[in-house]
Amino acid sequence: MAIIPGEAIAAEVEMGADSSTVRATVVQASTIFYDTPATLDKAERLLAEAASYGSQLVVFPEAFVGGYPRGSTFGVTIGNRTEKGKEEFRKYYASAIDVPGPEVDRLAAMAGKYKVHLVIGVIERDGYTLYCTVLFFNSQGQYLGKHRKLMPTALERIIWGFGDGSTIPVFETPIGKIGAAICWENRMPLLRTAMYAKGIEIYCAPTADARPVWQASMTHIALEGGCFVLSSNQFCRRKDYPPPPEYVFTGTEDDLAPESVVCAGGSVIISPSGTILAGPNYEGEALLTADLDLGDIANEKFAFDVVGHYSRPEVLSLNVRDHPTRPVTFTSAKTEDSK
């Protein structure tokens, strides 16, 4: 596997940046599907390479650990689930990770070893429900928390659960305030507003959308939020998934060769002014790196602060329920007796 550094490493990244500048890398690479240990090994190789560029923040794509099941239907039609589809879900479930769990511990150790802040998409297993989740780690090797995708798109709703308001964090770190929204939930204006209200400065957008129109959304968010946007997508060929009949791209399998591109990437880094700092890359697996001058945020907020002087709260307001939602709550007798 060849990792191709983004052109921004040479053209747009300068050594000796001041303390208000953060060097960031977005990873564009594929999962090793159905093989989580091998995917973690690959993540470490990529993290080590990004660290060798002096990166302080590294962002991985949506569902990098556990895999994005592109092309699969899991045998679902309304009113029916096939036995083969159930077996596919069983294997997919086995590839997911517990949070917390040993894989989270390993990712934390990687972040500490290479002294980088790490944002990475995973498939989280909680009981027998899966969630499309982003995990956050600091450069001391500490797990900070997670964001669960609020609204899976289309057939994703069959295989992933729904996040709630308790996992929309923005973490204050030494390199800035960092949060994430996953793929099409970036198109949810109220979710974005909640993140802006938390003061997000480095807005991570792991995705599975490689269409050119995705770039318009990323540019709009950078301008709207007055923040840096780091969008990371996988670049995958058919050969990166198991071969048929073990894994089938429904409706397109007959048209695909092993080298056929099934996700073209498009990873990108954009400044608060809408300037593209690195990418988009549609050529192959790549590391795209750029320096983020956090002073640019004040420059842009001077003209437009969406949750500040431009907000008009007497006309428009948003209420966010940020407590966990649970289907069952137990109240013990001991708790009752202590009242």
CSV table of N, CA, C and O in Angstrom, one decimal, residues 250-302:
chain,number,residue,atom,x,y,z
A,250,THR,N,-24.4,-4.9,-3.9
A,250,THR,CA,-25.7,-5.1,-4.6
A,250,THR,C,-26.0,-4.1,-5.7
A,250,THR,O,-25.9,-2.9,-5.5
A,251,GLY,N,-26.4,-4.7,-6.8
A,251,GLY,CA,-26.8,-3.9,-8.0
A,251,GLY,C,-25.6,-3.4,-8.9
A,251,GLY,O,-25.8,-3.0,-10.0
A,252,THR,N,-24.4,-3.5,-8.4
A,252,THR,CA,-23.2,-3.1,-9.2
A,252,THR,C,-22.1,-4.1,-9.3
A,252,THR,O,-21.1,-3.9,-10.0
A,253,GLU,N,-22.3,-5.2,-8.6
A,253,GLU,CA,-21.2,-6.2,-8.5
A,253,GLU,C,-20.7,-6.6,-9.8
A,253,GLU,O,-19.4,-6.7,-10.1
A,254,ASP,N,-21.6,-6.9,-10.8
A,254,ASP,CA,-21.2,-7.4,-12.1
A,254,ASP,C,-20.3,-6.3,-12.9
A,254,ASP,O,-19.6,-6.7,-13.8
A,255,ASP,N,-20.4,-5.1,-12.5
A,255,ASP,CA,-19.7,-4.0,-13.2
A,255,ASP,C,-18.3,-3.7,-12.6
A,255,ASP,O,-17.6,-2.9,-13.1
A,256,LEU,N,-18.0,-4.4,-11.5
A,256,LEU,CA,-16.8,-4.0,-10.7
A,256,LEU,C,-15.7,-5.0,-10.9
A,256,LEU,O,-15.9,-6.3,-10.9
A,257,ALA,N,-14.5,-4.5,-11.2
A,257,ALA,CA,-13.2,-5.3,-11.2
A,257,ALA,C,-12.5,-5.0,-9.9
A,257,ALA,O,-12.8,-4.1,-9.1
A,258,PRO,N,-11.5,-5.9,-9.5
A,258,PRO,CA,-10.8,-5.7,-8.2
A,258,PRO,C,-10.3,-4.3,-8.1
A,258,PRO,O,-10.2,-3.7,-7.0
A,259,GLU,N,-9.8,-3.6,-9.2
A,259,GLU,CA,-9.2,-2.3,-9.1
A,259,GLU,C,-10.3,-1.2,-9.2
A,259,GLU,O,-9.9,0.0,-9.1
A,260,SER,N,-11.6,-1.5,-9.3
A,260,SER,CA,-12.6,-0.5,-9.5
A,260,SER,C,-12.7,0.3,-8.2
A,260,SER,O,-12.7,-0.2,-7.1
A,261,VAL,N,-12.8,1.7,-8.3
A,261,VAL,CA,-12.9,2.6,-7.2
A,261,VAL,C,-14.3,2.6,-6.7
A,261,VAL,O,-15.2,2.9,-7.5
A,262,VAL,N,-14.6,2.3,-5.4
A,262,VAL,CA,-15.9,2.3,-4.9
A,262,VAL,C,-16.1,3.4,-4.0
A,262,VAL,O,-17.3,3.8,-3.6
A,263,CYS,N,-15.1,4.1,-3.5
A,263,CYS,CA,-15.2,5.4,-2.8
A,263,CYS,C,-13.9,6.2,-3.1
A,263,CYS,O,-12.8,5.7,-2.9
A,264,ALA,N,-14.1,7.4,-3.7
A,264,ALA,CA,-13.0,8.1,-4.3
A,264,ALA,C,-12.4,9.1,-3.4
A,264,ALA,O,-11.6,9.9,-3.8
A,265,GLY,N,-12.8,9.1,-2.1
A,265,GLY,CA,-12.1,10.0,-1.2
A,265,GLY,C,-12.7,11.4,-1.2
A,265,GLY,O,-13.8,11.7,-0.9
A,266,GLY,N,-11.8,12.4,-1.6
A,266,GLY,CA,-12.2,13.8,-1.6
A,266,GLY,C,-11.9,14.5,-0.2
A,266,GLY,O,-12.5,15.6,0.1
A,267,SER,N,-11.0,13.9,0.5
A,267,SER,CA,-10.7,14.5,1.8
A,267,SER,C,-10.1,15.9,1.6
A,267,SER,O,-9.5,16.2,0.6
A,268,VAL,N,-10.4,16.8,2.6
A,268,VAL,CA,-10.0,18.2,2.4
A,268,VAL,C,-9.8,18.9,3.7
A,268,VAL,O,-10.4,18.5,4.7
A,269,ILE,N,-9.1,20.0,3.7
A,269,ILE,CA,-8.9,20.9,4.9
A,269,ILE,C,-9.2,22.3,4.4
A,269,ILE,O,-8.6,22.8,3.4
A,270,ILE,N,-10.1,23.0,5.1
A,270,ILE,CA,-10.6,24.3,4.7
A,270,ILE,C,-10.5,25.3,5.9
A,270,ILE,O,-10.8,24.9,7.0
A,271,SER,N,-10.1,26.5,5.6
A,271,SER,CA,-9.9,27.5,6.6
A,271,SER,C,-11.2,28.3,6.8
A,271,SER,O,-12.2,28.1,6.1
A,272,PRO,N,-11.3,29.1,7.9
A,272,PRO,CA,-12.5,29.8,8.2
A,272,PRO,C,-12.9,30.8,7.1
A,272,PRO,O,-14.1,31.2,7.1
A,273,SER,N,-12.0,31.2,6.3
A,273,SER,CA,-12.4,32.1,5.2
A,273,SER,C,-12.9,31.3,3.9
A,273,SER,O,-13.2,31.9,2.9
A,274,GLY,N,-12.9,30.0,4.0
A,274,GLY,CA,-13.3,29.2,2.9
A,274,GLY,C,-12.2,28.8,2.0
A,274,GLY,O,-12.4,28.2,0.9
A,275,THR,N,-10.9,29.2,2.3
A,275,THR,CA,-9.8,28.8,1.5
A,275,THR,C,-9.4,27.4,1.7
A,275,THR,O,-9.4,26.9,2.8
A,276,ILE,N,-9.2,26.7,0.6
A,276,ILE,CA,-8.8,25.3,0.7
A,276,ILE,C,-7.3,25.2,1.0
A,276,ILE,O,-6.5,25.7,0.3
A,277,LEU,N,-6.9,24.6,2.1
A,277,LEU,CA,-5.6,24.5,2.6
A,277,LEU,C,-4.9,23.2,2.1
A,277,LEU,O,-3.7,23.1,1.9
A,278,ALA,N,-5.7,22.1,1.9
A,278,ALA,CA,-5.2,20.8,1.4
A,278,ALA,C,-6.3,20.0,0.7
A,278,ALA,O,-7.4,20.0,1.3
A,279,GLY,N,-6.0,19.4,-0.4
A,279,GLY,CA,-7.1,18.6,-1.1
A,279,GLY,C,-7.9,19.5,-2.0
A,279,GLY,O,-7.5,20.6,-2.3
A,280,PRO,N,-9.1,19.0,-2.4
A,280,PRO,CA,-9.5,17.6,-2.2
A,280,PRO,C,-8.7,16.6,-3.0
A,280,PRO,O,-8.3,16.9,-4.1
A,281,ASN,N,-8.6,15.4,-2.5
A,281,ASN,CA,-7.8,14.4,-3.2
A,281,ASN,C,-8.7,13.3,-3.6
A,281,ASN,O,-9.5,12.7,-2.8
A,282,TYR,N,-8.7,13.0,-4.9
A,282,TYR,CA,-9.5,11.9,-5.5
A,282,TYR,C,-8.6,10.8,-6.1
A,282,TYR,O,-9.1,10.0,-6.9
A,283,GLU,N,-7.3,10.8,-5.8
A,283,GLU,CA,-6.3,10.0,-6.6
A,283,GLU,C,-6.0,8.7,-5.9
A,283,GLU,O,-5.6,7.8,-6.6
A,284,GLY,N,-6.1,8.6,-4.6
A,284,GLY,CA,-5.7,7.4,-3.9
A,284,GLY,C,-5.6,7.6,-2.5
A,284,GLY,O,-6.0,8.6,-1.9
A,285,GLU,N,-5.1,6.6,-1.8
A,285,GLU,CA,-4.8,6.8,-0.3
A,285,GLU,C,-3.8,7.9,-0.1
A,285,GLU,O,-2.8,8.0,-0.9
A,286,ALA,N,-4.0,8.7,0.9
A,286,ALA,CA,-3.2,9.9,1.0
A,286,ALA,C,-3.3,10.4,2.4
A,286,ALA,O,-4.2,10.2,3.2
A,287,LEU,N,-2.2,11.2,2.8
A,287,LEU,CA,-2.2,12.0,4.0
A,287,LEU,C,-2.2,13.4,3.6
A,287,LEU,O,-1.2,13.8,2.9
A,288,LEU,N,-3.2,14.2,4.0
A,288,LEU,CA,-3.2,15.6,3.6
A,288,LEU,C,-2.9,16.5,4.8
A,288,LEU,O,-3.7,16.3,5.8
A,289,THR,N,-1.9,17.3,4.8
A,289,THR,CA,-1.5,18.0,6.0
A,289,THR,C,-1.4,19.5,5.7
A,289,THR,O,-1.0,19.9,4.6
A,290,ALA,N,-1.8,20.3,6.7
A,290,ALA,CA,-1.8,21.8,6.5
A,290,ALA,C,-1.6,22.4,7.9
A,290,ALA,O,-2.0,21.8,8.9
A,291,ASP,N,-1.1,23.6,7.9
A,291,ASP,CA,-1.0,24.4,9.2
A,291,ASP,C,-2.3,25.2,9.3
A,291,ASP,O,-2.7,25.9,8.4
A,292,LEU,N,-2.9,25.2,10.5
A,292,LEU,CA,-4.1,26.0,10.8
A,292,LEU,C,-3.7,27.1,11.7
A,292,LEU,O,-3.2,26.9,12.8
A,293,ASP,N,-3.8,28.3,11.2
A,293,ASP,CA,-3.5,29.5,12.0
A,293,ASP,C,-4.8,29.9,12.7
A,293,ASP,O,-5.7,30.5,12.1
A,294,LEU,N,-4.9,29.6,14.0
A,294,LEU,CA,-6.1,29.8,14.8
A,294,LEU,C,-6.5,31.3,14.9
A,294,LEU,O,-7.6,31.6,15.1
A,295,GLY,N,-5.5,32.2,14.6
A,295,GLY,CA,-5.8,33.6,14.5
A,295,GLY,C,-6.8,33.9,13.4
A,295,GLY,O,-7.5,35.0,13.5
A,296,ASP,N,-6.9,33.1,12.4
A,296,ASP,CA,-7.8,33.3,11.3
A,296,ASP,C,-9.3,33.3,11.8
A,296,ASP,O,-10.1,33.8,11.1
A,297,ILE,N,-9.5,32.6,12.9
A,297,ILE,CA,-10.9,32.5,13.4
A,297,ILE,C,-11.4,33.8,13.8
A,297,ILE,O,-12.5,34.2,13.4
A,298,ALA,N,-10.6,34.6,14.5
A,298,ALA,CA,-11.0,36.0,14.9
A,298,ALA,C,-11.2,36.8,13.7
A,298,ALA,O,-12.1,37.7,13.7
A,299,ASN,N,-10.4,36.7,12.7
A,299,ASN,CA,-10.5,37.5,11.5
A,299,ASN,C,-11.9,37.3,10.9
A,299,ASN,O,-12.5,38.3,10.5
A,300,GLU,N,-12.4,36.1,10.8
A,300,GLU,CA,-13.6,35.8,10.2
A,300,GLU,C,-14.8,36.1,11.1
A,300,GLU,O,-15.9,36.6,10.6
A,301,LYS,N,-14.7,35.8,12.4
A,301,LYS,CA,-15.8,36.1,13.3
A,301,LYS,C,-16.1,37.6,13.5
A,301,LYS,O,-17.2,38.0,13.8
A,302,PHE,N,-15.0,38.4,13.1
A,302,PHE,CA,-15.2,39.9,13.2
A,302,PHE,C,-16.4,40.3,12.3
A,302,PHE,O,-17.2,41.1,12.6
